[in-house]
mmCIF file of C-alpha atoms and ligand atoms in Angstrom:
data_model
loop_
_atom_site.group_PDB
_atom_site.id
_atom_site.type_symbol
_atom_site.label_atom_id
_atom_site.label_comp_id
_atom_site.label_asym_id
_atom_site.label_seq_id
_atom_site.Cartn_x
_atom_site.Cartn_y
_atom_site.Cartn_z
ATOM 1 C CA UNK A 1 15.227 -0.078 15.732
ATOM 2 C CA UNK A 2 12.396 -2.441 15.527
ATOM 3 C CA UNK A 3 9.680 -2.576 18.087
ATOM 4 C CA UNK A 4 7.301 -5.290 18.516
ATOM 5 C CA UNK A 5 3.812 -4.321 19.105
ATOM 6 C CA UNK A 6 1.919 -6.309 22.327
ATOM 7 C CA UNK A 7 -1.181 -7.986 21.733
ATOM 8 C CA UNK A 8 -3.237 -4.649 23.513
ATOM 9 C CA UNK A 9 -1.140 -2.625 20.837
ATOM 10 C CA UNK A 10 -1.883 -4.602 17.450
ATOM 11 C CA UNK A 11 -6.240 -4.840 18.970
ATOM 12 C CA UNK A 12 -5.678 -1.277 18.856
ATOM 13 C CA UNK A 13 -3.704 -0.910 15.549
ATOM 14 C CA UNK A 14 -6.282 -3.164 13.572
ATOM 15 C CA UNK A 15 -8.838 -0.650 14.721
ATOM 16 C CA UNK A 16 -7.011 2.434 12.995
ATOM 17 C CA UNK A 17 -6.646 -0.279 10.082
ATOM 18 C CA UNK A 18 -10.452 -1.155 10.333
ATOM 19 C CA UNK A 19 -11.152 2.557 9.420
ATOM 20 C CA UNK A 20 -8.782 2.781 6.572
ATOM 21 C CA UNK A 21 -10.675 -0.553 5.319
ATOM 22 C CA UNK A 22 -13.887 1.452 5.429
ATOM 23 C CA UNK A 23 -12.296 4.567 3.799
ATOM 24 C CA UNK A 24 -11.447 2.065 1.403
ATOM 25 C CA UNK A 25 -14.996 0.881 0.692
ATOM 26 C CA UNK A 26 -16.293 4.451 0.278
ATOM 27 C CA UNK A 27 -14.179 4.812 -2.916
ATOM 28 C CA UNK A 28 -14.669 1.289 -3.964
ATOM 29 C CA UNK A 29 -18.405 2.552 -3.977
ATOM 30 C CA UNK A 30 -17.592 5.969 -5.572
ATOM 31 C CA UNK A 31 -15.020 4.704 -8.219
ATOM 32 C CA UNK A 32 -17.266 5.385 -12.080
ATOM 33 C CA UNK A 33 -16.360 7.333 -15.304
ATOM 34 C CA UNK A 34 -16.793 10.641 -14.664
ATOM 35 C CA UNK A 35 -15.858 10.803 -10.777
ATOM 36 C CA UNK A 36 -13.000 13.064 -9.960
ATOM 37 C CA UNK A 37 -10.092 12.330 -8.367
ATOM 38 C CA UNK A 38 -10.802 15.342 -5.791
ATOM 39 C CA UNK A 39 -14.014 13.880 -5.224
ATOM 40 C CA UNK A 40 -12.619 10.705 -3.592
ATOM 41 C CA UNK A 41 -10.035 12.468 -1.348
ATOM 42 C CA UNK A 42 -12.929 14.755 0.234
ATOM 43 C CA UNK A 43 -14.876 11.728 0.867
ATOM 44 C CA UNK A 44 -12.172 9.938 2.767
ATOM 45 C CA UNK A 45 -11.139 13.575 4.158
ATOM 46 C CA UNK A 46 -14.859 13.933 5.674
ATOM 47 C CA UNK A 47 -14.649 9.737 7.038
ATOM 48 C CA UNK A 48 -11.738 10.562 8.738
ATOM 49 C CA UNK A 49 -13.110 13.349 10.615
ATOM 50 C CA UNK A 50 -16.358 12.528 11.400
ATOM 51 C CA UNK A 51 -14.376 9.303 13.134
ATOM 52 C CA UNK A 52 -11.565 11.992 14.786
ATOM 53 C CA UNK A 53 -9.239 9.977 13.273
ATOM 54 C CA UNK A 54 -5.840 12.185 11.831
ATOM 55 C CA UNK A 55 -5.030 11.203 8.322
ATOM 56 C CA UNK A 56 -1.000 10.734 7.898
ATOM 57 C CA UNK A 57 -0.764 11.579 4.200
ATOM 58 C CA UNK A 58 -2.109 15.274 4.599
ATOM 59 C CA UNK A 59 1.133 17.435 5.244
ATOM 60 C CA UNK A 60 3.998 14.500 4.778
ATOM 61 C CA UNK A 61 7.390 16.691 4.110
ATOM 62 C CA UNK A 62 8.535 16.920 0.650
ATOM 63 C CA UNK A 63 10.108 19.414 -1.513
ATOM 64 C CA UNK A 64 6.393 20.965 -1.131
ATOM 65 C CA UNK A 65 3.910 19.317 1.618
ATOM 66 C CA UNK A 66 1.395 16.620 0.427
ATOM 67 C CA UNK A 67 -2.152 18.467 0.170
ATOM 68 C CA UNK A 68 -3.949 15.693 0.076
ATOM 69 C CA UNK A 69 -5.566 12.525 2.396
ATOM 70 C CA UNK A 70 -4.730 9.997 0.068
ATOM 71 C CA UNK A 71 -2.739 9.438 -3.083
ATOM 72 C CA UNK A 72 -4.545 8.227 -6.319
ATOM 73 C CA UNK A 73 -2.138 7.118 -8.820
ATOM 74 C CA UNK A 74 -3.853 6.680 -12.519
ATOM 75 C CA UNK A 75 -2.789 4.237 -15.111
ATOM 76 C CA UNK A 76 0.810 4.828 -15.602
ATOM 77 C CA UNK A 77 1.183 6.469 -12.139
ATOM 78 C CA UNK A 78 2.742 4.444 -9.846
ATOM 79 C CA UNK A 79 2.441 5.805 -6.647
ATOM 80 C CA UNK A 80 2.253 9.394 -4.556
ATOM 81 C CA UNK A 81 -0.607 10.716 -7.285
ATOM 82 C CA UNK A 82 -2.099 13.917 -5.932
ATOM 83 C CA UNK A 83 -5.828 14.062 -6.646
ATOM 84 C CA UNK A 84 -7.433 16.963 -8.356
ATOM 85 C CA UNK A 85 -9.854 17.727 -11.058
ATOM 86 C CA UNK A 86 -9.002 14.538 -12.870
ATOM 87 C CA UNK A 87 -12.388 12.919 -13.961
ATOM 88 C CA UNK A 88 -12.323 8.919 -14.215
ATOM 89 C CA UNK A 89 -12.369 7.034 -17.319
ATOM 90 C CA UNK A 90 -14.003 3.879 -18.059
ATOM 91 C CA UNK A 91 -11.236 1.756 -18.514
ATOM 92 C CA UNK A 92 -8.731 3.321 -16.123
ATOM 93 C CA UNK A 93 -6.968 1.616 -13.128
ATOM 94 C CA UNK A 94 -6.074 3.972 -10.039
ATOM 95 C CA UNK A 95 -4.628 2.987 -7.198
ATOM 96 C CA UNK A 96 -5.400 4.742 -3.655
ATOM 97 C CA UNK A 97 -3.482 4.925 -0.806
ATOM 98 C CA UNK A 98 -4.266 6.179 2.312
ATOM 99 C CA UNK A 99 -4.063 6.112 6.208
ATOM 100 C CA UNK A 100 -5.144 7.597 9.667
ATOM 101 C CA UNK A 101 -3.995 7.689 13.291
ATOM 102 C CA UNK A 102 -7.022 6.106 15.556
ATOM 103 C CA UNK A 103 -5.911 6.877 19.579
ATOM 104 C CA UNK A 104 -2.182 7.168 18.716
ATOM 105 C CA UNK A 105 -1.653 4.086 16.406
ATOM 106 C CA UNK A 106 -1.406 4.293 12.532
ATOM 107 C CA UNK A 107 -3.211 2.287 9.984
ATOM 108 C CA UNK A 108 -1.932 2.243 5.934
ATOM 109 C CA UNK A 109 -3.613 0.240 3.411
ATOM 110 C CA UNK A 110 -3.894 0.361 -0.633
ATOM 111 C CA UNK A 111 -5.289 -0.756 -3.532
ATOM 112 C CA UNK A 112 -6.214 -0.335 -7.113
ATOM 113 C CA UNK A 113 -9.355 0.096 -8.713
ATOM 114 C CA UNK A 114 -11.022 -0.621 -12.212
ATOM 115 C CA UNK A 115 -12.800 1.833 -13.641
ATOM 116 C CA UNK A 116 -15.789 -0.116 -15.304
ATOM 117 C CA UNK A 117 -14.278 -2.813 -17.827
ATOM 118 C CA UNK A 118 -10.315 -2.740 -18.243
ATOM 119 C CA UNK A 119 -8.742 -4.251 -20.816
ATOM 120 C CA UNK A 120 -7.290 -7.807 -20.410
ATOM 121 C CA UNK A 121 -3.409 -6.190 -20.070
ATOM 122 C CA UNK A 122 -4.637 -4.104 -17.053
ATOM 123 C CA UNK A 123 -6.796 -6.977 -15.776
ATOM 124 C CA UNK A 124 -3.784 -9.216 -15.550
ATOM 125 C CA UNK A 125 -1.399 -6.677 -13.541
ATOM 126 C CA UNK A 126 -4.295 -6.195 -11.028
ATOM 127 C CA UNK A 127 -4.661 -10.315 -10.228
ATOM 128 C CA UNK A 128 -0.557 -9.810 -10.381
ATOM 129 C CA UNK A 129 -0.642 -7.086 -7.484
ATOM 130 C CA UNK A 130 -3.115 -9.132 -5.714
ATOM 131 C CA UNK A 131 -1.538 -12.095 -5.541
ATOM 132 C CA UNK A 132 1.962 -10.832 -4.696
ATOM 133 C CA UNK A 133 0.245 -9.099 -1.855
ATOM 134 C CA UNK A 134 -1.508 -12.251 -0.608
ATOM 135 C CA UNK A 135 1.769 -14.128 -1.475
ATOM 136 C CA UNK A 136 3.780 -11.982 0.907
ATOM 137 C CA UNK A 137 1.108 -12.394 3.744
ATOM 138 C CA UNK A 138 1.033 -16.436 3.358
ATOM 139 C CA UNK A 139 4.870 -16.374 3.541
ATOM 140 C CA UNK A 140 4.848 -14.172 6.478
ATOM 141 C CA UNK A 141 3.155 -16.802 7.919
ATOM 142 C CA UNK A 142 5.940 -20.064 6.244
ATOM 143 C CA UNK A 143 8.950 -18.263 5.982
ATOM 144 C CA UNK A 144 11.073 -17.264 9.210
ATOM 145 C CA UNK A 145 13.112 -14.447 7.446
ATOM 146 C CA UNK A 146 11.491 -11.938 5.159
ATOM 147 C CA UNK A 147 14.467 -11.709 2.180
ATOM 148 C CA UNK A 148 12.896 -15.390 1.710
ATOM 149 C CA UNK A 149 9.202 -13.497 1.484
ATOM 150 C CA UNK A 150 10.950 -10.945 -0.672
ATOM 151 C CA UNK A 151 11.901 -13.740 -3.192
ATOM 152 C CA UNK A 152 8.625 -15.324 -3.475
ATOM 153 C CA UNK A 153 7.054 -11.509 -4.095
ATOM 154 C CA UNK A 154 9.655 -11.266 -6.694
ATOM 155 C CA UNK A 155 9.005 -14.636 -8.358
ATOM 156 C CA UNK A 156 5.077 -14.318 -8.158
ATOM 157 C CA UNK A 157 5.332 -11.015 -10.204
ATOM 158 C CA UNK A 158 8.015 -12.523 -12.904
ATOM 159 C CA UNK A 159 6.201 -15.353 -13.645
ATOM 160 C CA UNK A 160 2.732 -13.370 -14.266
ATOM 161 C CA UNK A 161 5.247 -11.551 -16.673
ATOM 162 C CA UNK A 162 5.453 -8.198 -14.639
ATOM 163 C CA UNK A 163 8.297 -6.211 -12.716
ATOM 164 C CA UNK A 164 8.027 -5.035 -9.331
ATOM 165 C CA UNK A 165 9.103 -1.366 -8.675
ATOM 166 C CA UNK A 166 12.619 -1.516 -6.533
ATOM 167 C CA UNK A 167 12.127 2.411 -5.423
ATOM 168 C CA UNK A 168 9.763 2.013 -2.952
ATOM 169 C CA UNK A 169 9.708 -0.501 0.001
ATOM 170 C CA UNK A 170 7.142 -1.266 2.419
ATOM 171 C CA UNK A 171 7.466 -0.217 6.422
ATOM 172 C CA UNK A 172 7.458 -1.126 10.006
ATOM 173 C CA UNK A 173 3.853 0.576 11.532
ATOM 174 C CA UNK A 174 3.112 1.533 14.936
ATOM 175 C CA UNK A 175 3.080 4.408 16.879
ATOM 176 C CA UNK A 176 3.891 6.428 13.639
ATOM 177 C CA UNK A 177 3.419 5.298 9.919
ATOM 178 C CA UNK A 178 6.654 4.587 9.021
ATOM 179 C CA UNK A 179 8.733 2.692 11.551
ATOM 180 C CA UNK A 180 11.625 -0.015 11.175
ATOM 181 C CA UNK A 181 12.250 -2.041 9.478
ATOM 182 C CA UNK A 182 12.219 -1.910 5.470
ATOM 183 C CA UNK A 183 9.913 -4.084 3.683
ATOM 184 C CA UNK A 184 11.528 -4.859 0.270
ATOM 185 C CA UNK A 185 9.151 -6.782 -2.421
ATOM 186 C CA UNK A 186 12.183 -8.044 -4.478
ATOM 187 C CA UNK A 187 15.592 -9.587 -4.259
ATOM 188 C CA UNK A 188 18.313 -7.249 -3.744
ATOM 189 C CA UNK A 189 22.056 -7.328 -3.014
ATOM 190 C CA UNK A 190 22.453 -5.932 0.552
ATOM 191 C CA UNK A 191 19.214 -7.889 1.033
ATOM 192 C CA UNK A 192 20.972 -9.844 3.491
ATOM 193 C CA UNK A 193 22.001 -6.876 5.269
ATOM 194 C CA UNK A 194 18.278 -5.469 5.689
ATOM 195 C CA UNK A 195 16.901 -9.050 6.552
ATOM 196 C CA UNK A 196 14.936 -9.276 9.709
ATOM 197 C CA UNK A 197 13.122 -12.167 11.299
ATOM 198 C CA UNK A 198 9.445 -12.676 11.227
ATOM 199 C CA UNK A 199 8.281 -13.369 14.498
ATOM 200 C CA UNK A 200 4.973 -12.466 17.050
ATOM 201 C CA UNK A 201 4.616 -8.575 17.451
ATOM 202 C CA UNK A 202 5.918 -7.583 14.259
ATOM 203 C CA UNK A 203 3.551 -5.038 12.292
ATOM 204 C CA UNK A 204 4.590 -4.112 8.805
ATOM 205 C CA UNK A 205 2.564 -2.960 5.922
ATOM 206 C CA UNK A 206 3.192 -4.898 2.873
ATOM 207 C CA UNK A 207 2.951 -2.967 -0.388
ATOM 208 C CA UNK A 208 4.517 -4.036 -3.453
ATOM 209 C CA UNK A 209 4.160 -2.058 -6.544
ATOM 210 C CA UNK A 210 3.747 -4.275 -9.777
ATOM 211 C CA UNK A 211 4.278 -2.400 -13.362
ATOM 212 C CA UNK A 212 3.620 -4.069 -16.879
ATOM 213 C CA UNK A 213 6.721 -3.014 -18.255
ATOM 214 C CA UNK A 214 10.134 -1.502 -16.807
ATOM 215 C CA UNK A 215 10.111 -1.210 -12.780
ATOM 216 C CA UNK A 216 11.751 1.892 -13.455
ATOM 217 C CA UNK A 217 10.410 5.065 -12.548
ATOM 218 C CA UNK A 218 10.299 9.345 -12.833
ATOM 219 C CA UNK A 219 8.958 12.167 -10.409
ATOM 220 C CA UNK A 220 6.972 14.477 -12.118
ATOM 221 C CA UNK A 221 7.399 18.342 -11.436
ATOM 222 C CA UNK A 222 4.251 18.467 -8.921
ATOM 223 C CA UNK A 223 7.468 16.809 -6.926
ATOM 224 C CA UNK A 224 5.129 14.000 -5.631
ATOM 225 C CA UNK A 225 3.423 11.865 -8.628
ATOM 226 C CA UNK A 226 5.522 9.014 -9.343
ATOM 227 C CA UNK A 227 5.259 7.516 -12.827
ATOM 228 C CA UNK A 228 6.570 4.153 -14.888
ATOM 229 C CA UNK A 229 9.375 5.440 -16.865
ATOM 230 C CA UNK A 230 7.722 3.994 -20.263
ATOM 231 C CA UNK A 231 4.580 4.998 -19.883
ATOM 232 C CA UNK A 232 3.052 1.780 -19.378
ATOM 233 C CA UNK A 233 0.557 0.639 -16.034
ATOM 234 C CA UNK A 234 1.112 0.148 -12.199
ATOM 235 C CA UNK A 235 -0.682 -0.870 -9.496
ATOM 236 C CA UNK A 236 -0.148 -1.039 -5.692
ATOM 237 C CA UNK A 237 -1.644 -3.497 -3.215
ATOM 238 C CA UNK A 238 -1.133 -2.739 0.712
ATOM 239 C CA UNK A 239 -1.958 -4.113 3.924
ATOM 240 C CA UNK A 240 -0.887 -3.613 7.077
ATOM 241 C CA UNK A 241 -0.267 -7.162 8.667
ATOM 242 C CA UNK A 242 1.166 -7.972 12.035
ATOM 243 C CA UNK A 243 2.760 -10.898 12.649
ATOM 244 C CA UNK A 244 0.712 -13.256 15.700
ATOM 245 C CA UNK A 245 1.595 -16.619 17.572
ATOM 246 C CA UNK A 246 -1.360 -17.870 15.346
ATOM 247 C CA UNK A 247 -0.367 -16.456 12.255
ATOM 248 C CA UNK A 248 -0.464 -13.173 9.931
ATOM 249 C CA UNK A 249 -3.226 -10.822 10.501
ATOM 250 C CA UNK A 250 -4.300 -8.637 8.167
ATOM 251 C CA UNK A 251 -5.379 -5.610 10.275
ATOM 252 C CA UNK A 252 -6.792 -3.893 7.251
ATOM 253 C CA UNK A 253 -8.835 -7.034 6.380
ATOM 254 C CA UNK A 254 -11.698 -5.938 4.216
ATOM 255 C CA UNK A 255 -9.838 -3.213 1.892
ATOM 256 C CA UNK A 256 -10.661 -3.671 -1.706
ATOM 257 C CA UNK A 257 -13.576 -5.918 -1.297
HETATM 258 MG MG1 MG B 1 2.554 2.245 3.230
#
């Protein structure tokens, strides 16, 4: 079922968003060749808790629990990365995912990271992420449906050259951090089936995943870390974004910049 959030409900959403914007900066800030993976999480751990906000990703249900407060997905990881001991390379993309619960209302945002200079390959799937992202958020805004948002995601991503992964799907956000309805980045056959309108109240978080070569993918055996199926690079660009009589706002404005 799909709820619509009241303008009381999104002021209070975009300030659970606001903090994940700010974990954000922290590891923009941290991200350099040598950094560990660990090191990140415990950052945006300690943010979190110094701002009693309850991070969502810590404890998600799997075939084991997630251990961690984010996910940081390296190079050829696509999504779900666990961090650890892993220390940062200079020319290494990662993408980081996190979110919190602020006063009962969820905030998820994402994005991925050079590590010092990247070569031109990686360079050009990172402007591809971020442009499908801010493609889906300007056709929020034109576009009454969202299979018709869906398309233009798809067709942004193409004609950079890129795939989008079909595995995962974006969410409804409220209340908890994954709601109603499904928010597909590509064009689909039962697309029509899963359309729903776009229209004041409606909170989703937008996240398509963008790989350089095959938008297939494989779980590793840590049962969480989900990689391109050739080997090649991802990256992941989220907001959360609700839906206004004035437009799309991005409640997570500020997150990567
Ligand atoms: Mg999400």
């Amino acid at each position: 079922m799909l709820t619509l959030k009241s303008r009381r409900e999104i002021e209070l959403m975009r300030q659970a968003c606001q903090l994940v914007a700010q974990a954000h900066r922290i590891i923009a800030e941290m991200v350099a060749p040598g950094v560990t993976t660990a090191a990140l999480d415990r950052a945006v751990e300690e943010f979190f808790a110094a701002h009693q906000a309850q991070p969502l990703f810590k404890g998600v249900e799997g075939v084991v629990p997630f251990p961690a407060v984010t996910c940081i997905s390296v190079n050829d990881q696509v999504v779900h990365g666990i961090p650890g001991p892993y220390e940062l390379r200079e020319g290494d993309i990662l993408s980081v995912d996190t979110g919190c619960r602020l006063n009962g209302w969820c905030g998820d945002g994402a994005w991925t990271y050079p590590v010092g200079r990247v070569d031109d390959l990686k360079s050009r799937l990172l402007s591809a992420g971020q442009g499908a992202l801010k493609t889906a958020i300007q056709g929020m805004g034109t576009r009454k449906k969202w299979s018709q948002v869906a398309r233009q995601i798809e067709r942004s991503v193409q004609r950079a050259g890129f795939s989008v992964v079909e595995d995962f799907v974006g969410h409804g956000i409220g209340r908890d951090m994954h709601e109603d309805p499904e928010v597909p980045n590509y064009v689909c056959e039962d697309l029509a089936e899963r359309d729903f309108p776009i229209k004041p109240g409606l909170v989703v978080a937008i996240e398509p995943m963008v790989n350089v070569g095959t938008p297939e993918v494989e779980v590793l055996d840590d049962h969480w870390t989900v990689v391109t199926a050739d080997g090649a690079p991802s990256a992941h660009f989220e907001h959360t974004v609700a839906m206004t009589r004035e437009g799309p706002l991005i409640l997570t404005e500020g997150l990567g910049a």
